[in-house]
Structures are given as C-alpha cells and as structure tokens.
Amino acid sequence: MLSELFINGKWQKPSTPGTIDVFNPCTEEVLHRVAAGGPADVDKAVAAAKAALPGWKKVGGAARGRFLKAIAAKLRERAEELAKLSSRNNGKPLAEARVDMADAAASFDYYAGKAVELEARQNSDVAVPDANYRSQLRLEPAGVAALIVPWNFPLVTTSWKVAPALAAGCTVVLKPSEITPIVELELGRIVADIGLPPGVINIVTGVGTVGAAMTMHPDVAKISFTGSNGVGARVMQAASAGPKSVGLELGGKSPIVVFADADEQLTAELIVGGIFYNAGQMCSATSRLVIEKSAAPRILERVVAMAKNLKHGNSLDPATTMGPLTTKTQYDKVLEYIAKGKALDHRLITGGGKPGGINRGWFLEPTIFVDVPSTSPLWREEIFGPLLCVQTFEREEEAIALANDCDFGLVATIVSSDSEKAQRVADAVEAGHVWINSSQTIFVETSWGGFKASGIGRELGPWGLSAYLEVKHKTTRLQA
Ligand code: NAD
C-alpha cells in the first residue's frame, strides 16, 4: 500500500513503473520505496477530486466536520506508531515527532469546528445602507485544491492544508515530499478506514514533476505550496496561467532579539530550541541572534554549554535530543556554509563539524558563529540547519534595524523581562508571527505565514479556512 498512489479511494500503481528510495537519515539506509508518480497520475487524481467535489460540497459543513473529527481521532489512536514512522523517515527525535502528531490531530479537530460554523453562517445578512435591498453572504469551496508540502514537518504541514481545505468543501490532491512521504501515505489508510468518500483526498507521491503538473492542471482551482523560494516562484508562475488562487509558505531567516534584562536560563533555552530543534530544519528557525552587548558573554556561555549537551543518536532512542539532517543534500549544504564561515574568518564558538563517535547518519554538531557581519551569506541566506549567527547591539532601535534588515519575514522572538519594551519591539519587527519570551509555539487558532519573501497568505485560524473559500454575495431588491 505504501508503495502505491492513493487515487479515488483506491491504492493504485503509477502509470509508468518507477520507485523513489526513501531513507532513514540516522543510518543512511533505504527505509522504503514509494511509487514515482507522474503527470498521468496527476490527471487521474485531479479527475477523481473533480468528480468528488459536488458531493463533498453538498454534504454540508456539519457532515464534513464529522469526517474531520474521525480523522483526528484516528490520528490520536495511531499517534505513537505514526510518530515512530515519521521519526525514522525524517530523523527527528521521537519526542519531537510525537509533538507533530498531536499538532496534526489538533488541526483536524479545529477545522471540524470551523466546518460546522461555516454551515451555520451561510446566507447570513450583510448590512447595506438602503432599505430596499437585502444582501446575503455565502462562502463556497474554491474547488479542487493542489497541496504541495516539504519534508521538515511530516503530516503537520499537510494537516494545516488538508483540514481547512476539506472543511471548506474543497477536494484535494496532495503531493508529499519525495523525501518523507511515509506518514502522508498513512493518511490515505486513515481516510479509507473512516469511510471518507472516494476522491475527496488523493495522494500522489513523486518528485517535482508531480507538483509542477498539479500547479498547471486546468481543473485545479487553488494551490497551496510550502517549500523553498526557488520552487515557490515557479509555482506562482504556473498559477498565473489559470489564473489560480495561490498560497505560498516559503523560507525564513528569523531573528531572536535578546535584551540584557531577560532571564538567563529562559533565554538560553529559547535560543537553543529556536535553532537546534528539528536539527534547525525549520522555516521558523530563529537563526539570527541579535543580543544586547552587555549580556552576550554570559548568555552565550550558557548557550554553548547547552548546545554541547545535546545528544546525537538514533532518533528512536529516548536519550537522543538532536537528530541528523534529513538528507545528504541538506547535510552537504550546511557543511558548505560552515566552510564559508570559516573562510570568511567568522568566529566559531562551538560546533563546526560532525559529532565525535558517530560514523553513520547525516549528523552535524550544533554550530555557532559570532560577530557575523550583516553582509555575510551566513547572516542573510536561509541555511536550514543547526547553524546560529550572532550580532550584538547597544540600543533598542539598533536591535530593530538588525532584525528587519532581512529579505524574509516569517517569525521573530523577543526576549525581555520588560513587557512594554517587548511589546514595542514585537510591533516593530516585520514578521508574520512574533513570540515574546517563548519560541516555536504555534496554536492552530493563530495565524501562520510570512511578510516579505516568506510568502503570500496565511494558514491556520480562520485565515486558513478563508484560503479555500470563494466569497459570494446575493443582493435582492425587495418588493415594494
Ligand atoms: P522544495 O521547494 O524543494 O520542495 C517542496 C515541495 O515542492 C516538494 O514536495 C517538491 O517535490 C515540490 N516541488 C519541487 N519542484 C516543484 C515544481 N516545479 N512545482 C511544484 N512542486 C515542486 O522545499 P523543501 O526542500 O522540501 O523544503 C524546505 C523549504 O521549505 C525551506 O525553504 C523552508 O523554509 C520551506 N518551508 C517553509 C515553511 C513555512 O511555513 N513558511 C514550512 C516548512 C518549510
């Protein structure tokens, strides 16, 4: 099953035989082989989604909500098994994979509620300034949605798209990352188990050509893409031909701004968690530390001690607190940036290579460079790995300017015990989500998405649902 495509409620072989190797990054061994789908499979999947659309729309929000609740319940029932699969495929410590599975279930639960609310709101009156008219609002599904996801948070990014799309009444074609498709394929099993109508969710595994075919398909109305800026630009170009509605969740190079009045232990934890969780492979990694000069030596001492304390190992070993990079490509890319940092004479205060005593797996030490100039590629470019760059500041305005001197604007973290100052700085930073004295905490009720090059549109919360809805007004001239 997990070697086939899930189209129209059935597991099917790809139109052209072929497989993709899926690895365990802790061992570098092939974990599984999945089907290499192609454009002909995309055609079939879109046709199935198109055929299922009228029925799924007609069934109404309350019924859709019940299906979403059932998916959430199955995800919870199978959470431990799915977390293990995800951990083996992505390399993240099991504890982190467990958080992901809870997050995925929470998304389906939340949007189950939103589906019910949506139905209750249909045909609601909109106040107009002329008593001779009545205007009513309907929110209708956008149509077939193409959902394309990356590999760093398997099932999480997917749930942030699938759950609101289904709640809105859209039917979907999902393309998991070719690197971590296993738990996404399990979603096919889950929806078959709960009796979701065939064609409502279709899953096509494959490389970029599958995603490209989805974005160009004339019967796709909405594209939701999470991934790199390079591919995001191609997705947007393809969408222009429709034109299709497009949501883009792209890269980040986010700041963590630390003031000298902050609690030392909390600050060190936030810095370490913000860059070394998931081995730094987070669009929301706070990879630029902007720290008040007077506090830098004592905080960095603590951060280095904590970083050195992270334990590499097999992701399923409960003692492991930092996994490997998920791919060899990513591992090589981070090593290249480390080499660049050394060549540019940036000051390395910890890490910079492979951890000692490990001879298999794409593991890298948590790495920190200090006094990295703003012109450095290490400071400006998304690295997507366990590499932190540090700069100091003396005045609040300087901290804000450093934080905002960036092409991206996904998130920011502000750490200070002065709540007024923290609020002021949070208001001034250019980012879609700002954490104050916290980091990486994402509630499904809040929004997710970025300013500037970090993307277009928002996921999660009511905004996540709106992304899959068309707005329709009915304006009636009342009889005299
Ligand atoms: P990627 O852009 O290489 O791939 C993402 C997905 O797009 C994959 O499924 C891939 O197969 C597919 N794809 C490749 N070529 C395509 C094409 N021409 N048309 C359509 N789809 C195509 O990204 P990645 O390496 O998988 O993920 C890492 C990137 O994702 C980072 O830049 C990271 O910041 C970003 N990301 C962003 C968020 C966010 O919420 N903003 C979340 C996670 C990851």
Short mmCIF file of C-alpha atoms and ligand atoms in Angstrom, two decimals:
data_model
loop_
_atom_site.label_atom_id
_atom_site.label_comp_id
_atom_site.label_asym_id
_atom_site.label_seq_id
_atom_site.Cartn_x
_atom_site.Cartn_y
_atom_site.Cartn_z
CA MET A 1 0.00 0.00 0.00
CA LEU A 2 2.65 2.47 0.99
CA SER A 3 4.31 1.77 -2.37
CA GLU A 4 1.26 2.89 -4.32
CA LEU A 5 -0.67 6.05 -5.04
CA PHE A 6 -3.99 6.75 -3.32
CA ILE A 7 -6.43 7.89 -6.01
CA ASN A 8 -10.22 7.84 -5.89
CA GLY A 9 -10.20 5.87 -2.64
CA LYS A 10 -8.05 3.06 -4.09
CA TRP A 11 -4.36 2.17 -3.90
CA GLN A 12 -3.01 2.15 -7.44
CA LYS A 13 0.25 1.55 -9.25
CA PRO A 14 1.71 4.60 -11.01
CA SER A 15 1.01 4.88 -14.76
CA THR A 16 4.70 4.48 -15.53
CA PRO A 17 6.52 1.98 -13.28
CA GLY A 18 9.14 3.54 -11.05
CA THR A 19 10.07 3.99 -7.43
CA ILE A 20 11.80 6.52 -5.20
CA ASP A 21 14.14 5.48 -2.39
CA VAL A 22 13.18 6.86 1.00
CA PHE A 23 15.98 6.92 3.59
CA ASN A 24 16.50 6.68 7.31
CA PRO A 25 18.90 9.62 7.86
CA CYS A 26 20.19 8.14 11.12
CA THR A 27 21.59 5.11 9.29
CA GLU A 28 21.75 6.31 5.65
CA GLU A 29 19.88 3.12 4.74
CA VAL A 30 16.90 2.82 2.43
CA LEU A 31 13.83 2.62 4.64
CA HIS A 32 11.21 2.18 1.98
CA ARG A 33 10.49 2.59 -1.73
CA VAL A 34 7.49 4.64 -2.78
CA ALA A 35 5.83 4.99 -6.16
CA ALA A 36 7.21 7.60 -8.53
CA GLY A 37 4.00 9.16 -9.84
CA GLY A 38 3.93 11.31 -12.94
CA PRO A 39 1.72 13.76 -14.83
CA ALA A 40 -0.67 10.98 -15.97
CA ASP A 41 -1.30 10.10 -12.31
CA VAL A 42 -1.92 13.76 -11.54
CA ASP A 43 -4.55 13.77 -14.31
CA LYS A 44 -6.26 10.77 -12.71
CA ALA A 45 -6.09 12.27 -9.21
CA VAL A 46 -7.46 15.64 -10.34
CA ALA A 47 -10.26 13.88 -12.25
CA ALA A 48 -11.17 11.94 -9.09
CA ALA A 49 -11.11 15.11 -6.98
CA LYS A 50 -13.23 16.94 -9.56
CA ALA A 51 -15.80 14.13 -9.63
CA ALA A 52 -15.99 14.07 -5.82
CA LEU A 53 -16.36 17.85 -5.50
CA PRO A 54 -20.15 18.29 -5.98
CA GLY A 55 -20.97 15.55 -3.45
CA TRP A 56 -18.47 16.82 -0.88
CA LYS A 57 -19.79 20.36 -1.26
CA LYS A 58 -23.40 19.21 -0.95
CA VAL A 59 -22.90 17.08 2.15
CA GLY A 60 -22.56 20.30 4.17
CA GLY A 61 -20.28 21.61 6.88
CA ALA A 62 -21.72 19.56 9.74
CA ALA A 63 -21.09 16.26 7.95
CA ARG A 64 -17.66 17.39 6.82
CA GLY A 65 -16.90 18.29 10.42
CA ARG A 66 -17.78 14.74 11.50
CA PHE A 67 -15.34 13.28 8.96
CA LEU A 68 -12.62 15.64 10.16
CA LYS A 69 -13.25 14.65 13.78
CA ALA A 70 -12.98 11.00 12.78
CA ILE A 71 -9.61 11.67 11.09
CA ALA A 72 -8.40 13.46 14.24
CA ALA A 73 -9.50 10.52 16.38
CA LYS A 74 -7.65 8.02 14.14
CA LEU A 75 -4.53 10.18 14.21
CA ARG A 76 -4.65 10.14 18.00
CA GLU A 77 -5.33 6.40 18.13
CA ARG A 78 -2.31 5.70 15.89
CA ALA A 79 -0.16 8.58 17.18
CA GLU A 80 2.69 6.52 18.62
CA GLU A 81 3.03 4.29 15.55
CA LEU A 82 2.92 7.31 13.21
CA ALA A 83 5.40 9.24 15.35
CA LYS A 84 7.84 6.32 15.07
CA LEU A 85 7.43 6.18 11.28
CA SER A 86 7.96 9.91 10.99
CA SER A 87 10.96 9.85 13.31
CA ARG A 88 12.63 7.07 11.29
CA ASN A 89 11.99 8.83 7.99
CA ASN A 90 12.79 12.43 8.98
CA GLY A 91 15.39 11.65 11.67
CA LYS A 92 13.82 13.88 14.30
CA PRO A 93 13.89 12.61 17.90
CA LEU A 94 10.77 10.60 18.72
CA ALA A 95 9.65 13.19 21.29
CA GLU A 96 9.57 15.82 18.51
CA ALA A 97 7.66 13.50 16.17
CA ARG A 98 5.09 12.96 18.93
CA VAL A 99 4.55 16.73 19.12
CA ASP A 100 3.98 16.73 15.34
CA MET A 101 1.31 14.03 15.51
CA ALA A 102 -0.53 15.87 18.29
CA ASP A 103 -0.36 19.04 16.20
CA ALA A 104 -1.78 17.24 13.14
CA ALA A 105 -4.72 15.84 15.15
CA ALA A 106 -5.38 19.28 16.67
CA SER A 107 -5.63 20.80 13.17
CA PHE A 108 -8.30 18.31 12.11
CA ASP A 109 -10.24 18.88 15.34
CA TYR A 110 -10.08 22.65 14.99
CA TYR A 111 -11.23 22.69 11.37
CA ALA A 112 -14.02 20.21 12.19
CA GLY A 113 -15.41 23.02 14.37
CA LYS A 114 -14.83 25.57 11.60
CA ALA A 115 -16.73 23.38 9.09
CA VAL A 116 -19.78 23.34 11.38
CA GLU A 117 -19.55 27.12 11.94
CA LEU A 118 -19.26 27.70 8.21
CA GLU A 119 -22.55 25.96 7.54
CA ALA A 120 -24.27 27.97 10.28
CA ARG A 121 -23.00 31.23 8.72
CA GLN A 122 -24.22 30.55 5.17
CA ASN A 123 -26.62 33.14 3.70
CA SER A 124 -26.10 35.50 6.63
CA ASP A 125 -27.31 39.07 6.16
CA VAL A 126 -24.84 41.83 5.42
CA ALA A 127 -25.96 45.32 6.47
CA VAL A 128 -26.40 47.64 3.45
CA PRO A 129 -27.33 51.34 3.64
CA ASP A 130 -30.51 51.01 1.50
CA ALA A 131 -33.69 49.54 2.99
CA ASN A 132 -34.83 48.48 -0.49
CA TYR A 133 -32.15 45.84 -0.65
CA ARG A 134 -31.15 42.71 1.22
CA SER A 135 -27.64 41.34 0.84
CA GLN A 136 -26.55 37.88 1.93
CA LEU A 137 -23.15 36.24 2.19
CA ARG A 138 -22.29 32.72 1.08
CA LEU A 139 -18.85 31.16 1.32
CA GLU A 140 -18.29 28.39 -1.18
CA PRO A 141 -15.42 25.96 -1.74
CA ALA A 142 -12.79 27.19 -4.18
CA GLY A 143 -12.76 23.82 -6.00
CA VAL A 144 -10.06 21.19 -6.42
CA ALA A 145 -7.04 22.14 -4.30
CA ALA A 146 -3.45 21.12 -5.11
CA LEU A 147 -1.47 20.79 -1.88
CA ILE A 148 2.32 20.53 -2.09
CA VAL A 149 4.43 20.04 1.03
CA PRO A 150 8.10 19.77 2.12
CA TRP A 151 9.87 17.25 4.38
CA ASN A 152 10.68 19.01 7.63
CA PHE A 153 7.38 18.56 9.49
CA PRO A 154 5.74 15.45 8.01
CA LEU A 155 1.96 15.40 8.45
CA VAL A 156 1.95 18.79 10.20
CA THR A 157 2.24 20.99 7.10
CA THR A 158 -0.11 18.54 5.38
CA SER A 159 -2.76 18.80 8.11
CA TRP A 160 -2.54 22.61 8.04
CA LYS A 161 -3.65 22.36 4.40
CA VAL A 162 -5.85 19.26 4.16
CA ALA A 163 -8.01 20.03 7.22
CA PRO A 164 -9.11 23.57 6.22
CA ALA A 165 -9.46 22.58 2.55
CA LEU A 166 -11.82 19.74 3.45
CA ALA A 167 -13.68 21.90 5.97
CA ALA A 168 -14.28 24.48 3.23
CA GLY A 169 -15.72 21.80 0.94
CA CYS A 170 -12.74 21.51 -1.41
CA THR A 171 -11.47 18.15 -2.58
CA VAL A 172 -7.71 17.73 -2.72
CA VAL A 173 -4.69 16.25 -4.43
CA LEU A 174 -1.80 16.04 -2.01
CA LYS A 175 1.83 15.72 -3.04
CA PRO A 176 4.02 14.74 -0.11
CA SER A 177 7.73 15.46 -0.22
CA GLU A 178 9.58 12.68 -2.02
CA ILE A 179 11.92 12.66 1.00
CA THR A 180 9.35 12.00 3.75
CA PRO A 181 6.20 10.55 2.13
CA ILE A 182 5.53 7.72 4.58
CA VAL A 183 3.21 9.26 7.18
CA GLU A 184 1.40 11.21 4.47
CA LEU A 185 0.63 7.87 2.77
CA GLU A 186 -0.70 6.63 6.12
CA LEU A 187 -3.23 9.44 5.88
CA GLY A 188 -4.62 7.55 2.85
CA ARG A 189 -5.13 4.49 5.02
CA ILE A 190 -6.81 6.59 7.70
CA VAL A 191 -9.30 8.23 5.37
CA ALA A 192 -10.12 4.86 3.80
CA ASP A 193 -10.69 3.45 7.32
CA ILE A 194 -13.09 6.20 8.31
CA GLY A 195 -15.07 5.92 5.06
CA LEU A 196 -14.26 9.31 3.57
CA PRO A 197 -15.93 9.41 0.13
CA PRO A 198 -13.54 8.34 -2.68
CA GLY A 199 -11.78 11.18 -4.44
CA VAL A 200 -12.04 13.69 -1.59
CA ILE A 201 -8.36 13.14 -0.73
CA ASN A 202 -5.95 11.83 -3.35
CA ILE A 203 -2.25 11.32 -2.65
CA VAL A 204 0.33 11.26 -5.44
CA THR A 205 3.93 10.61 -4.45
CA GLY A 206 6.71 11.69 -6.77
CA VAL A 207 9.34 14.30 -7.46
CA GLY A 208 8.91 17.91 -8.57
CA THR A 209 7.33 16.96 -11.91
CA VAL A 210 4.25 15.78 -10.00
CA GLY A 211 3.99 19.13 -8.20
CA ALA A 212 4.54 21.01 -11.46
CA ALA A 213 1.77 19.04 -13.19
CA MET A 214 -0.58 19.83 -10.31
CA THR A 215 0.11 23.54 -10.50
CA MET A 216 -0.50 23.61 -14.26
CA HIS A 217 -3.63 21.46 -14.29
CA PRO A 218 -6.63 23.36 -15.70
CA ASP A 219 -9.07 21.70 -13.26
CA VAL A 220 -7.14 22.81 -10.17
CA ALA A 221 -8.63 25.99 -8.70
CA LYS A 222 -6.40 26.54 -5.68
CA ILE A 223 -2.73 25.84 -5.00
CA SER A 224 -1.25 25.76 -1.53
CA PHE A 225 2.52 25.34 -1.52
CA THR A 226 5.02 25.10 1.30
CA GLY A 227 8.67 24.89 0.35
CA SER A 228 11.64 26.79 -0.95
CA ASN A 229 11.57 30.25 -2.54
CA GLY A 230 13.01 28.93 -5.81
CA VAL A 231 10.22 26.40 -6.30
CA GLY A 232 7.66 28.85 -4.88
CA ALA A 233 8.47 31.27 -7.71
CA ARG A 234 7.85 28.51 -10.28
CA VAL A 235 4.56 27.62 -8.57
CA MET A 236 3.43 31.23 -8.72
CA GLN A 237 4.35 31.45 -12.39
CA ALA A 238 2.34 28.31 -13.17
CA ALA A 239 -0.62 29.68 -11.18
CA SER A 240 -0.65 32.86 -13.26
CA ALA A 241 -1.81 30.92 -16.32
CA GLY A 242 -5.14 29.94 -14.73
CA PRO A 243 -5.13 32.22 -13.00
CA LYS A 244 -5.38 30.13 -9.87
CA SER A 245 -5.53 31.28 -6.28
CA VAL A 246 -2.17 30.56 -4.67
CA GLY A 247 -0.87 30.44 -1.11
CA LEU A 248 2.89 30.29 -0.54
CA GLU A 249 4.66 29.40 2.70
CA LEU A 250 8.33 29.89 1.93
CA GLY A 251 11.66 30.36 3.65
CA GLY A 252 12.83 32.31 6.65
CA LYS A 253 15.91 33.79 8.31
CA SER A 254 14.31 34.86 11.52
CA PRO A 255 15.75 36.92 14.37
CA ILE A 256 15.72 36.26 18.10
CA VAL A 257 16.21 39.60 19.86
CA VAL A 258 17.54 39.30 23.41
CA PHE A 259 17.68 42.17 25.91
CA ALA A 260 20.07 42.18 28.87
CA ASP A 261 17.17 42.25 31.37
CA ALA A 262 15.93 38.81 30.24
CA ASP A 263 16.02 35.74 32.45
CA GLU A 264 19.28 33.99 31.66
CA GLN A 265 18.15 30.36 31.74
CA LEU A 266 14.93 31.03 29.79
CA THR A 267 16.89 33.00 27.19
CA ALA A 268 19.43 30.22 26.68
CA GLU A 269 16.62 27.67 26.30
CA LEU A 270 14.82 29.83 23.74
CA ILE A 271 17.98 30.41 21.72
CA VAL A 272 18.90 26.71 21.71
CA GLY A 273 15.34 25.49 20.97
CA GLY A 274 14.86 28.12 18.27
CA ILE A 275 17.79 26.87 16.19
CA PHE A 276 18.58 23.29 17.16
CA TYR A 277 15.07 21.76 17.39
CA ASN A 278 14.50 19.51 14.34
CA ALA A 279 18.25 19.97 13.71
CA GLY A 280 17.49 23.54 12.68
CA GLN A 281 15.43 22.41 9.68
CA MET A 282 12.60 24.82 10.37
CA CYS A 283 11.31 27.62 8.18
CA SER A 284 10.74 29.37 11.52
CA ALA A 285 14.22 28.71 12.95
CA THR A 286 15.50 31.79 14.77
CA SER A 287 18.88 31.55 13.08
CA ARG A 288 20.00 35.16 13.72
CA LEU A 289 20.66 36.03 17.36
CA VAL A 290 20.55 39.79 17.96
CA ILE A 291 21.71 40.20 21.56
CA GLU A 292 22.39 43.20 23.81
CA LYS A 293 26.16 43.57 24.06
CA SER A 294 26.38 43.63 27.86
CA ALA A 295 24.56 40.28 28.15
CA ALA A 296 26.25 38.47 25.26
CA PRO A 297 29.24 36.83 27.06
CA ARG A 298 27.24 35.28 29.94
CA ILE A 299 24.28 34.17 27.77
CA LEU A 300 26.48 32.72 25.04
CA GLU A 301 28.47 30.78 27.64
CA ARG A 302 25.24 29.14 28.78
CA VAL A 303 24.04 28.55 25.21
CA VAL A 304 27.30 26.85 24.23
CA ALA A 305 27.13 24.60 27.30
CA MET A 306 23.54 23.62 26.42
CA ALA A 307 24.41 23.04 22.76
CA LYS A 308 27.31 20.78 23.73
CA ASN A 309 24.93 18.86 25.95
CA LEU A 310 22.58 17.92 23.11
CA LYS A 311 22.83 14.21 22.49
CA HIS A 312 23.03 12.85 18.95
CA GLY A 313 21.88 9.34 18.28
CA ASN A 314 19.25 7.15 16.72
CA SER A 315 16.03 9.11 16.61
CA LEU A 316 14.08 6.35 18.36
CA ASP A 317 16.48 6.24 21.30
CA PRO A 318 14.80 8.16 24.17
CA ALA A 319 18.20 9.64 25.14
CA THR A 320 18.58 11.37 21.75
CA THR A 321 17.88 15.10 21.82
CA MET A 322 19.22 16.05 18.38
CA GLY A 323 18.73 14.08 15.19
CA PRO A 324 20.63 14.19 11.92
CA LEU A 325 19.94 16.38 8.91
CA THR A 326 17.15 14.72 6.93
CA THR A 327 19.03 14.47 3.64
CA LYS A 328 22.60 14.18 2.44
CA THR A 329 21.97 17.26 0.27
CA GLN A 330 20.99 19.29 3.32
CA TYR A 331 23.97 17.95 5.28
CA ASP A 332 26.36 18.95 2.48
CA LYS A 333 24.72 22.36 2.18
CA VAL A 334 25.19 23.15 5.88
CA LEU A 335 28.80 21.95 5.76
CA GLU A 336 29.37 24.30 2.83
CA TYR A 337 28.05 27.24 4.87
CA ILE A 338 30.29 26.24 7.78
CA ALA A 339 33.29 26.19 5.40
CA LYS A 340 32.26 29.61 4.07
CA GLY A 341 32.00 30.98 7.61
CA LYS A 342 35.49 29.73 8.41
CA ALA A 343 36.88 31.08 5.13
CA LEU A 344 35.35 34.48 5.91
CA ASP A 345 37.02 34.44 9.35
CA HIS A 346 33.75 34.47 11.28
CA ARG A 347 34.44 33.49 14.88
CA LEU A 348 33.29 29.90 15.55
CA ILE A 349 32.47 29.39 19.24
CA THR A 350 31.08 25.86 19.08
CA GLY A 351 30.49 23.00 16.63
CA GLY A 352 31.51 23.20 13.01
CA GLY A 353 31.64 19.55 12.04
CA LYS A 354 30.49 16.00 12.53
CA PRO A 355 29.95 14.95 16.16
CA GLY A 356 32.65 12.65 17.50
CA GLY A 357 31.99 8.93 17.89
CA ILE A 358 29.32 8.77 15.17
CA ASN A 359 30.21 7.19 11.86
CA ARG A 360 26.79 6.74 10.23
CA GLY A 361 23.99 9.19 9.60
CA TRP A 362 23.92 12.82 8.48
CA PHE A 363 24.64 14.25 11.92
CA LEU A 364 26.14 17.68 12.45
CA GLU A 365 27.17 19.48 15.62
CA PRO A 366 25.16 22.48 16.75
CA THR A 367 27.25 25.32 15.35
CA ILE A 368 27.53 28.98 16.40
CA PHE A 369 29.39 31.83 14.70
CA VAL A 370 29.61 35.21 16.49
CA ASP A 371 30.12 38.77 15.20
CA VAL A 372 28.89 37.71 11.75
CA PRO A 373 28.60 40.85 9.60
CA SER A 374 25.25 41.66 8.00
CA THR A 375 26.82 41.30 4.57
CA SER A 376 27.78 37.65 5.17
CA PRO A 377 25.84 34.95 3.30
CA LEU A 378 25.62 33.16 6.67
CA TRP A 379 23.67 36.12 8.06
CA ARG A 380 21.47 36.73 5.01
CA GLU A 381 20.64 33.34 3.48
CA GLU A 382 18.37 30.57 4.73
CA ILE A 383 20.66 27.66 5.66
CA PHE A 384 18.04 25.29 7.10
CA GLY A 385 20.31 23.54 9.55
CA PRO A 386 21.81 23.79 13.06
CA LEU A 387 23.81 26.96 12.43
CA LEU A 388 23.32 30.11 14.52
CA CYS A 389 24.81 33.52 13.67
CA VAL A 390 25.21 36.21 16.33
CA GLN A 391 25.42 40.02 16.30
CA THR A 392 25.28 42.41 19.26
CA PHE A 393 23.52 45.75 19.73
CA GLU A 394 23.57 48.57 22.27
CA ARG A 395 20.31 50.46 21.57
CA GLU A 396 16.75 49.24 21.01
CA GLU A 397 16.48 50.93 17.58
CA GLU A 398 19.67 49.21 16.53
CA ALA A 399 18.17 45.83 17.52
CA ILE A 400 15.03 46.51 15.47
CA ALA A 401 17.05 47.63 12.46
CA LEU A 402 19.21 44.49 12.64
CA ALA A 403 16.15 42.26 13.00
CA ASN A 404 14.43 43.84 9.99
CA ASP A 405 17.45 44.01 7.70
CA CYS A 406 16.42 40.78 6.02
CA ASP A 407 14.66 39.65 2.83
CA PHE A 408 12.44 37.27 4.81
CA GLY A 409 9.79 37.99 7.46
CA LEU A 410 8.35 34.75 8.78
CA VAL A 411 8.75 34.92 12.58
CA ALA A 412 10.68 36.65 15.35
CA THR A 413 11.30 36.00 19.04
CA ILE A 414 11.72 38.83 21.56
CA VAL A 415 13.19 38.04 24.97
CA SER A 416 12.95 40.63 27.74
CA SER A 417 11.53 40.96 31.23
CA ASP A 418 10.31 44.47 30.35
CA SER A 419 6.91 43.72 28.87
CA GLU A 420 6.37 47.21 27.44
CA LYS A 421 9.66 47.08 25.63
CA ALA A 422 8.97 43.56 24.38
CA GLN A 423 5.57 44.66 23.00
CA ARG A 424 7.11 47.74 21.38
CA VAL A 425 9.79 45.70 19.63
CA ALA A 426 7.28 42.98 18.67
CA ASP A 427 5.16 45.68 16.99
CA ALA A 428 8.18 46.98 15.10
CA VAL A 429 9.57 43.74 13.70
CA GLU A 430 8.50 42.68 10.22
CA ALA A 431 7.26 39.13 10.75
CA GLY A 432 4.03 37.16 10.48
CA HIS A 433 4.29 35.64 13.96
CA VAL A 434 6.18 37.11 16.90
CA TRP A 435 6.89 35.18 20.09
CA ILE A 436 7.58 37.06 23.30
CA ASN A 437 9.55 35.08 25.88
CA SER A 438 8.61 31.92 24.01
CA SER A 439 9.60 30.23 20.78
CA GLN A 440 8.09 27.94 18.15
CA THR A 441 4.75 27.63 19.96
CA ILE A 442 2.06 27.53 17.29
CA PHE A 443 -1.59 27.34 18.26
CA VAL A 444 -3.92 26.25 15.49
CA GLU A 445 -6.19 29.20 16.39
CA THR A 446 -3.46 31.73 15.48
CA SER A 447 -2.11 32.53 12.02
CA TRP A 448 0.89 31.18 10.15
CA GLY A 449 2.61 32.87 7.22
CA GLY A 450 5.16 35.48 6.41
CA PHE A 451 5.90 39.05 5.46
CA LYS A 452 8.26 39.87 2.58
CA ALA A 453 9.89 36.89 0.81
CA SER A 454 8.47 34.42 3.36
CA GLY A 455 5.30 34.01 1.36
CA ILE A 456 1.80 35.03 0.45
CA GLY A 457 -1.33 34.40 2.52
CA ARG A 458 -1.88 32.80 5.90
CA GLU A 459 -2.55 29.30 7.15
CA LEU A 460 -4.22 28.25 10.40
CA GLY A 461 -7.02 30.01 12.27
CA PRO A 462 -9.99 31.39 10.31
CA TRP A 463 -7.50 32.71 7.70
CA GLY A 464 -6.51 29.12 6.90
CA LEU A 465 -10.15 28.34 6.08
CA SER A 466 -10.69 31.53 4.05
CA ALA A 467 -7.83 30.49 1.79
CA TYR A 468 -10.04 27.69 0.42
CA LEU A 469 -13.27 29.68 0.10
CA GLU A 470 -14.80 31.82 -2.62
CA VAL A 471 -16.94 34.73 -1.42
CA LYS A 472 -20.39 35.09 -2.97
CA HIS A 473 -22.92 37.83 -2.24
CA LYS A 474 -26.60 37.66 -3.17
CA THR A 475 -28.19 41.11 -3.34
CA THR A 476 -32.00 41.16 -3.68
CA ARG A 477 -34.19 44.15 -4.47
CA LEU A 478 -37.08 43.87 -2.03
CA GLN A 479 -40.69 44.13 -3.27
CA ALA A 480 -42.37 47.47 -2.52
P1 NAD B 1 11.26 22.38 -2.06
O1 NAD B 1 10.78 23.69 -2.58
O2 NAD B 1 12.46 21.78 -2.69
O3 NAD B 1 10.10 21.28 -2.21
C1 NAD B 1 8.82 21.44 -1.66
C2 NAD B 1 7.83 20.57 -2.42
O4 NAD B 1 7.70 21.08 -3.75
C3 NAD B 1 8.26 19.11 -2.56
O5 NAD B 1 7.14 18.28 -2.42
C4 NAD B 1 8.80 19.07 -4.00
O6 NAD B 1 8.76 17.80 -4.59
C5 NAD B 1 7.84 20.02 -4.69
N1 NAD B 1 8.31 20.56 -5.97
C6 NAD B 1 9.57 20.57 -6.47
N2 NAD B 1 9.58 21.18 -7.68
C7 NAD B 1 8.32 21.58 -7.94
C8 NAD B 1 7.70 22.31 -9.01
N3 NAD B 1 8.39 22.75 -10.07
N4 NAD B 1 6.39 22.58 -8.91
C9 NAD B 1 5.67 22.20 -7.84
N5 NAD B 1 6.19 21.49 -6.81
C10 NAD B 1 7.50 21.19 -6.85
O7 NAD B 1 11.43 22.58 -0.50
P2 NAD B 1 11.97 21.53 0.57
O8 NAD B 1 13.45 21.41 0.41
O9 NAD B 1 11.15 20.30 0.53
O10 NAD B 1 11.64 22.29 1.96
C11 NAD B 1 12.47 23.24 2.53
C12 NAD B 1 11.95 24.64 2.27
O11 NAD B 1 10.60 24.75 2.71
C13 NAD B 1 12.70 25.69 3.06
O12 NAD B 1 12.97 26.81 2.25
C14 NAD B 1 11.75 26.07 4.18
O13 NAD B 1 11.92 27.34 4.72
C15 NAD B 1 10.43 25.91 3.49
N6 NAD B 1 9.36 25.73 4.49
C16 NAD B 1 8.50 26.76 4.73
C17 NAD B 1 7.51 26.63 5.70
C18 NAD B 1 6.56 27.78 6.02
O14 NAD B 1 5.56 27.53 6.68
N7 NAD B 1 6.83 29.00 5.59
C19 NAD B 1 7.39 25.44 6.40
C20 NAD B 1 8.26 24.40 6.12
C21 NAD B 1 9.25 24.55 5.16
#
